[in-house]
């Protein structure tokens, strides 16, 4: 179905489909653009030049019906060399012209320009679509130069989109919490939601650390980090379990309260075809497990088993290499 306007002297409804489209729009519908049809007569800048594209759409003006299926480019007048101006893009209903026209009303250049007035007489009646700001000496337009002036045939659409609380509904009327209420709730430490131990997987007071008589919990700080106590087989604050001890020397050793000791070093320089001995920063109580890493696995244990105080490694390559060594065992 092509574009058409109705009712004008030289236009008429041709068939039932046109009547079905036009008639429901005529029952107390205010002037404006109909939402959701074609491009809603949206005005956008063209890719270059002083040109705007006016999308297709459906509109009603004083009971006259307009439908345009496709967009139409409109070229603006050249810019002023001194001052900016504001043009008005309109959809004009013309009785003498027998239809609707998408057109531009050129504004007057001024230091502080204003948009021209739309036609509002018995013959020509304009429905504003957009204002276009044309800067002095402008060569093109962008989206920021265009201000939407469309109104809609359904006032309900604007009302639904109004986020300014047009009915002045109060929080008390709908039982909503105020910001002060929420802040007070966040600060309430009296378990206002009555959460139980089971719901959060927490231990009740009877199962807390302080209930175990075999563990000295004196001096435990709130929020202190937990450590594992081998004697009691419990995770307890590190002030009770004992903190790991770090020992430095040629490399580093860390001793844990459980008796575990881990030592490591890098690099140990080993000349090709010879061995080098690493003395641990802290002795083991028995021979530890030792892992040696080197270039293409050419570093090998020289003493087997490793000693409790030192270990030797041998370089079987033809070039001097750096070795990395880790020793894991018991310190007590």
Short mmCIF file of C-alpha atoms in Angstrom, two decimals:
data_model
loop_
_atom_site.label_atom_id
_atom_site.label_comp_id
_atom_site.label_asym_id
_atom_site.label_seq_id
_atom_site.Cartn_x
_atom_site.Cartn_y
_atom_site.Cartn_z
CA UNK A 1 0.00 0.00 0.00
CA UNK A 2 1.50 3.39 -1.03
CA UNK A 3 1.67 6.63 0.97
CA UNK A 4 -1.69 8.36 1.39
CA UNK A 5 -3.40 11.25 3.15
CA UNK A 6 -7.06 11.54 4.07
CA UNK A 7 -9.51 13.28 3.85
CA UNK A 8 -8.57 15.91 1.27
CA UNK A 9 -10.57 17.13 -1.71
CA UNK A 10 -8.50 15.09 -4.13
CA UNK A 11 -8.17 11.98 -1.93
CA UNK A 12 -10.55 9.20 -0.94
CA UNK A 13 -10.54 5.82 0.70
CA UNK A 14 -10.17 3.15 -1.95
CA UNK A 15 -10.92 -0.05 -0.11
CA UNK A 16 -11.82 -1.75 3.18
CA UNK A 17 -8.17 -2.07 4.25
CA UNK A 18 -7.63 1.72 4.12
CA UNK A 19 -10.85 2.32 6.06
CA UNK A 20 -9.83 -0.23 8.70
CA UNK A 21 -6.48 1.56 9.12
CA UNK A 22 -7.87 5.11 9.22
CA UNK A 23 -11.13 4.87 11.18
CA UNK A 24 -9.79 3.70 14.59
CA UNK A 25 -7.39 6.67 14.67
CA UNK A 26 -10.20 9.25 14.51
CA UNK A 27 -11.91 8.78 17.90
CA UNK A 28 -10.70 11.69 20.00
CA UNK A 29 -7.07 11.21 18.95
CA UNK A 30 -4.88 14.27 19.69
CA UNK A 31 -2.49 15.68 17.10
CA UNK A 32 0.78 13.82 16.99
CA UNK A 33 2.88 10.96 15.69
CA UNK A 34 1.72 7.38 16.22
CA UNK A 35 4.26 5.24 18.06
CA UNK A 36 5.74 2.06 16.63
CA UNK A 37 4.82 2.66 12.98
CA UNK A 38 7.59 2.81 10.37
CA UNK A 39 10.26 5.21 11.73
CA UNK A 40 7.95 7.45 13.81
CA UNK A 41 9.03 10.47 11.67
CA UNK A 42 12.35 10.57 13.53
CA UNK A 43 14.80 13.25 12.31
CA UNK A 44 18.47 12.23 12.06
CA UNK A 45 21.56 13.81 10.46
CA UNK A 46 22.75 12.51 7.11
CA UNK A 47 26.28 11.18 6.78
CA UNK A 48 27.52 14.42 5.21
CA UNK A 49 26.44 17.94 4.38
CA UNK A 50 23.63 20.05 5.80
CA UNK A 51 21.07 17.29 5.23
CA UNK A 52 18.64 15.59 7.60
CA UNK A 53 16.70 12.39 7.03
CA UNK A 54 13.07 12.32 8.12
CA UNK A 55 11.88 8.75 8.66
CA UNK A 56 8.50 7.46 7.58
CA UNK A 57 5.63 7.24 10.01
CA UNK A 58 1.95 7.78 10.72
CA UNK A 59 0.55 11.03 12.13
CA UNK A 60 -2.80 12.68 12.81
CA UNK A 61 -3.29 16.47 12.54
CA UNK A 62 -6.74 17.93 13.29
CA UNK A 63 -8.44 14.73 12.18
CA UNK A 64 -6.36 14.45 9.00
CA UNK A 65 -4.45 11.22 8.60
CA UNK A 66 -0.92 10.94 7.13
CA UNK A 67 1.14 7.86 6.37
CA UNK A 68 4.63 7.75 4.88
CA UNK A 69 6.36 4.42 4.40
CA UNK A 70 9.92 5.55 3.66
CA UNK A 71 12.41 8.21 4.81
CA UNK A 72 12.90 11.51 3.01
CA UNK A 73 16.14 13.59 2.95
CA UNK A 74 15.78 17.34 3.41
CA UNK A 75 18.58 19.77 2.50
CA UNK A 76 19.00 22.81 4.75
CA UNK A 77 19.90 26.30 3.54
CA UNK A 78 23.62 27.28 3.61
CA UNK A 79 24.86 28.49 7.01
CA UNK A 80 25.35 32.10 7.99
CA UNK A 81 28.98 33.23 8.10
CA UNK A 82 28.62 35.12 11.38
CA UNK A 83 25.88 33.64 13.56
CA UNK A 84 24.17 30.29 14.17
CA UNK A 85 20.50 29.64 13.52
CA UNK A 86 17.86 27.05 14.46
CA UNK A 87 15.73 25.45 11.73
CA UNK A 88 12.43 23.69 12.39
CA UNK A 89 11.57 20.39 10.68
CA UNK A 90 7.80 19.92 10.41
CA UNK A 91 5.10 17.72 8.94
CA UNK A 92 2.80 20.25 7.22
CA UNK A 93 -0.86 19.59 6.54
CA UNK A 94 -1.96 21.80 3.66
CA UNK A 95 -5.62 22.09 2.64
CA UNK A 96 -4.78 23.94 -0.56
CA UNK A 97 -1.94 21.54 -1.30
CA UNK A 98 -4.18 18.54 -0.73
CA UNK A 99 -1.92 16.54 1.57
CA UNK A 100 1.05 16.41 3.94
CA UNK A 101 4.66 17.45 3.31
CA UNK A 102 7.85 16.90 5.31
CA UNK A 103 9.73 20.21 5.13
CA UNK A 104 12.16 22.62 6.83
CA UNK A 105 11.35 26.12 8.06
CA UNK A 106 14.62 28.06 8.01
CA UNK A 107 15.36 30.10 11.15
CA UNK A 108 16.96 33.53 11.46
CA UNK A 109 20.71 33.72 12.31
CA UNK A 110 21.41 35.41 15.64
CA UNK A 111 23.91 35.36 18.50
CA UNK A 112 21.25 33.56 20.56
CA UNK A 113 18.95 32.05 17.92
CA UNK A 114 15.44 30.73 18.49
CA UNK A 115 13.44 28.28 16.40
CA UNK A 116 10.87 29.72 13.97
CA UNK A 117 7.16 29.31 14.74
CA UNK A 118 5.27 26.50 13.00
CA UNK A 119 2.39 27.43 10.66
CA UNK A 120 -0.95 27.43 12.49
CA UNK A 121 -3.57 28.82 10.09
CA UNK A 122 -6.70 27.47 8.44
CA UNK A 123 -4.77 26.27 5.41
CA UNK A 124 -1.37 25.18 6.67
CA UNK A 125 -0.95 23.42 9.99
CA UNK A 126 2.51 22.22 11.07
CA UNK A 127 3.32 19.32 13.37
CA UNK A 128 6.89 20.02 14.67
CA UNK A 129 9.26 17.05 14.39
CA UNK A 130 12.67 18.46 15.39
CA UNK A 131 14.81 21.55 15.81
CA UNK A 132 18.16 21.60 14.00
CA UNK A 133 21.02 23.80 15.22
CA UNK A 134 23.09 25.14 12.31
CA UNK A 135 26.35 26.66 13.48
CA UNK A 136 27.99 29.54 11.63
CA UNK A 137 29.93 28.19 8.63
CA UNK A 138 28.75 24.64 9.43
CA UNK A 139 29.52 22.03 6.78
CA UNK A 140 27.80 19.04 8.38
CA UNK A 141 25.50 17.99 11.23
CA UNK A 142 25.68 15.46 14.06
CA UNK A 143 23.12 13.99 16.45
CA UNK A 144 23.86 16.64 19.07
CA UNK A 145 22.59 19.34 16.71
CA UNK A 146 19.08 17.84 16.61
CA UNK A 147 16.44 18.30 19.34
CA UNK A 148 13.38 16.06 19.19
CA UNK A 149 10.08 18.01 19.11
CA UNK A 150 7.66 15.18 18.34
CA UNK A 151 4.45 14.71 20.31
CA UNK A 152 2.47 11.47 20.25
CA UNK A 153 -1.10 10.61 19.47
CA UNK A 154 -1.37 8.65 22.72
CA UNK A 155 -0.80 10.69 25.82
CA UNK A 156 -0.62 7.43 27.75
CA UNK A 157 2.81 6.71 26.25
CA UNK A 158 4.32 9.87 27.71
CA UNK A 159 2.60 9.20 31.01
CA UNK A 160 4.00 5.67 31.20
CA UNK A 161 7.51 6.99 30.50
CA UNK A 162 7.26 9.83 33.05
CA UNK A 163 9.78 9.00 35.80
CA UNK A 164 9.09 12.17 37.83
CA UNK A 165 6.35 10.59 40.02
CA UNK A 166 3.46 12.46 38.33
CA UNK A 167 0.92 11.14 40.86
CA UNK A 168 3.04 12.26 43.84
CA UNK A 169 2.93 8.83 45.44
CA UNK A 170 4.60 8.74 48.87
CA UNK A 171 6.62 5.93 50.41
CA UNK A 172 4.03 5.59 53.17
CA UNK A 173 1.25 4.99 50.62
CA UNK A 174 2.99 1.99 49.10
CA UNK A 175 4.84 0.77 52.18
CA UNK A 176 8.27 1.40 50.70
CA UNK A 177 11.35 1.83 52.85
CA UNK A 178 13.10 5.21 52.92
CA UNK A 179 16.85 5.64 52.67
CA UNK A 180 16.95 6.24 56.43
CA UNK A 181 15.05 2.98 57.02
CA UNK A 182 17.54 1.03 54.91
CA UNK A 183 20.53 2.59 56.66
CA UNK A 184 19.08 1.74 60.06
CA UNK A 185 18.43 -1.82 58.93
CA UNK A 186 21.98 -2.24 57.67
CA UNK A 187 23.31 -1.10 61.04
CA UNK A 188 21.10 -3.47 63.05
CA UNK A 189 23.33 -6.16 64.62
CA UNK A 190 20.52 -7.85 66.55
CA UNK A 191 19.78 -10.43 63.85
CA UNK A 192 16.56 -8.75 62.64
CA UNK A 193 15.90 -11.58 60.14
CA UNK A 194 16.22 -14.26 62.84
CA UNK A 195 18.85 -16.22 60.91
CA UNK A 196 19.68 -19.57 62.54
CA UNK A 197 23.01 -21.41 62.87
CA UNK A 198 21.81 -24.12 60.48
CA UNK A 199 20.91 -21.61 57.77
CA UNK A 200 24.43 -20.23 57.55
CA UNK A 201 26.38 -23.32 58.66
CA UNK A 202 27.72 -21.65 61.80
CA UNK A 203 28.64 -23.41 65.04
CA UNK A 204 26.46 -22.65 68.11
CA UNK A 205 28.04 -21.28 71.28
CA UNK A 206 28.38 -24.80 72.73
CA UNK A 207 30.76 -25.69 69.90
CA UNK A 208 32.97 -22.64 69.90
CA UNK A 209 36.66 -22.71 70.67
CA UNK A 210 36.11 -21.41 74.19
CA UNK A 211 34.03 -24.50 75.09
CA UNK A 212 37.08 -26.82 74.76
CA UNK A 213 38.85 -27.10 78.10
CA UNK A 214 41.89 -28.77 76.50
CA UNK A 215 42.83 -25.64 74.56
CA UNK A 216 44.22 -22.50 76.19
CA UNK A 217 42.34 -19.66 74.47
CA UNK A 218 43.51 -16.85 76.71
CA UNK A 219 44.54 -13.76 74.80
CA UNK A 220 42.86 -14.75 71.53
CA UNK A 221 42.16 -11.63 69.47
CA UNK A 222 38.86 -11.17 67.66
CA UNK A 223 39.27 -12.11 64.01
CA UNK A 224 42.75 -13.63 64.45
CA UNK A 225 43.91 -15.98 61.69
CA UNK A 226 43.50 -19.69 62.39
CA UNK A 227 46.24 -22.31 62.26
CA UNK A 228 46.22 -26.10 62.72
CA UNK A 229 47.31 -27.44 66.10
CA UNK A 230 48.53 -31.06 65.71
CA UNK A 231 48.29 -31.72 69.45
CA UNK A 232 44.58 -30.97 69.66
CA UNK A 233 43.76 -31.79 66.00
CA UNK A 234 41.85 -28.53 65.78
CA UNK A 235 42.07 -25.30 63.81
CA UNK A 236 42.76 -22.64 66.42
CA UNK A 237 44.10 -19.06 66.38
CA UNK A 238 47.76 -18.96 65.48
CA UNK A 239 48.53 -17.43 68.86
CA UNK A 240 47.50 -20.84 70.24
CA UNK A 241 48.71 -23.16 67.48
CA UNK A 242 52.01 -21.34 67.00
CA UNK A 243 52.99 -19.38 63.93
CA UNK A 244 55.28 -20.79 61.20
CA UNK A 245 58.92 -19.78 61.61
CA UNK A 246 60.97 -18.48 58.67
CA UNK A 247 64.74 -19.05 58.70
CA UNK A 248 67.03 -17.41 56.17
CA UNK A 249 70.55 -18.25 55.05
CA UNK A 250 71.62 -19.63 51.71
CA UNK A 251 68.01 -20.03 50.72
CA UNK A 252 64.97 -20.09 53.00
CA UNK A 253 63.39 -22.56 55.41
CA UNK A 254 59.93 -22.46 56.97
CA UNK A 255 59.12 -24.55 60.05
CA UNK A 256 55.50 -25.38 60.91
CA UNK A 257 54.22 -26.19 64.43
CA UNK A 258 53.31 -29.69 63.24
CA UNK A 259 57.02 -30.49 62.71
CA UNK A 260 57.03 -30.04 58.92
CA UNK A 261 59.98 -28.13 57.42
CA UNK A 262 60.37 -26.94 53.83
CA UNK A 263 63.63 -25.42 52.54
CA UNK A 264 64.45 -24.08 49.09
CA UNK A 265 67.25 -22.29 47.26
CA UNK A 266 67.96 -20.86 43.81
CA UNK A 267 70.48 -20.58 42.32
CA UNK A 268 73.27 -22.93 43.34
CA UNK A 269 76.07 -22.54 40.78
CA UNK A 270 77.62 -25.86 39.71
CA UNK A 271 80.62 -26.08 37.37
CA UNK A 272 80.27 -28.72 34.65
CA UNK A 273 81.52 -32.13 35.65
CA UNK A 274 81.71 -31.24 39.34
CA UNK A 275 79.44 -31.05 42.37
CA UNK A 276 78.32 -28.29 44.74
CA UNK A 277 77.00 -28.59 48.28
CA UNK A 278 74.03 -26.65 49.68
CA UNK A 279 73.84 -26.29 53.45
CA UNK A 280 70.24 -25.83 54.61
CA UNK A 281 69.47 -22.66 56.60
CA UNK A 282 68.05 -25.02 59.29
CA UNK A 283 68.81 -28.70 59.96
CA UNK A 284 66.30 -31.54 59.55
CA UNK A 285 65.80 -34.21 62.20
CA UNK A 286 66.18 -36.91 59.55
CA UNK A 287 67.12 -37.04 55.86
CA UNK A 288 64.61 -34.96 53.87
CA UNK A 289 63.17 -35.59 50.42
CA UNK A 290 65.10 -33.47 47.92
CA UNK A 291 64.10 -32.36 44.42
CA UNK A 292 66.76 -30.85 42.10
CA UNK A 293 65.90 -28.91 38.96
CA UNK A 294 68.36 -27.84 36.30
CA UNK A 295 68.93 -27.35 32.59
CA UNK A 296 67.42 -30.31 30.71
CA UNK A 297 67.53 -32.48 33.85
CA UNK A 298 71.35 -32.51 33.80
CA UNK A 299 71.52 -31.77 37.55
CA UNK A 300 71.65 -34.91 39.72
CA UNK A 301 71.80 -35.73 43.44
CA UNK A 302 75.41 -36.36 44.41
CA UNK A 303 74.87 -37.58 47.97
CA UNK A 304 72.26 -40.28 48.49
CA UNK A 305 70.49 -40.06 50.81
CA UNK A 306 70.75 -36.28 51.41
CA UNK A 307 72.18 -35.29 54.77
CA UNK A 308 70.26 -33.68 57.59
CA UNK A 309 72.28 -30.47 57.25
CA UNK A 310 73.32 -30.38 53.59
CA UNK A 311 72.95 -31.97 50.17
CA UNK A 312 75.34 -32.20 47.19
CA UNK A 313 74.32 -31.95 43.54
CA UNK A 314 76.34 -32.94 40.43
CA UNK A 315 76.37 -31.24 36.99
CA UNK A 316 76.67 -33.85 34.21
CA UNK A 317 76.46 -31.30 31.38
CA UNK A 318 79.39 -29.78 29.50
CA UNK A 319 78.55 -26.27 30.71
CA UNK A 320 78.30 -24.69 34.16
CA UNK A 321 74.67 -24.47 35.29
CA UNK A 322 72.46 -23.01 38.03
CA UNK A 323 70.48 -25.52 40.08
CA UNK A 324 67.27 -25.08 42.06
CA UNK A 325 66.73 -27.32 45.10
CA UNK A 326 63.74 -28.02 47.38
CA UNK A 327 64.04 -30.13 50.55
CA UNK A 328 60.97 -31.34 52.49
CA UNK A 329 61.11 -33.20 55.81
CA UNK A 330 60.71 -33.01 59.60
CA UNK A 331 62.51 -30.61 61.88
CA UNK A 332 61.37 -32.22 65.14
#
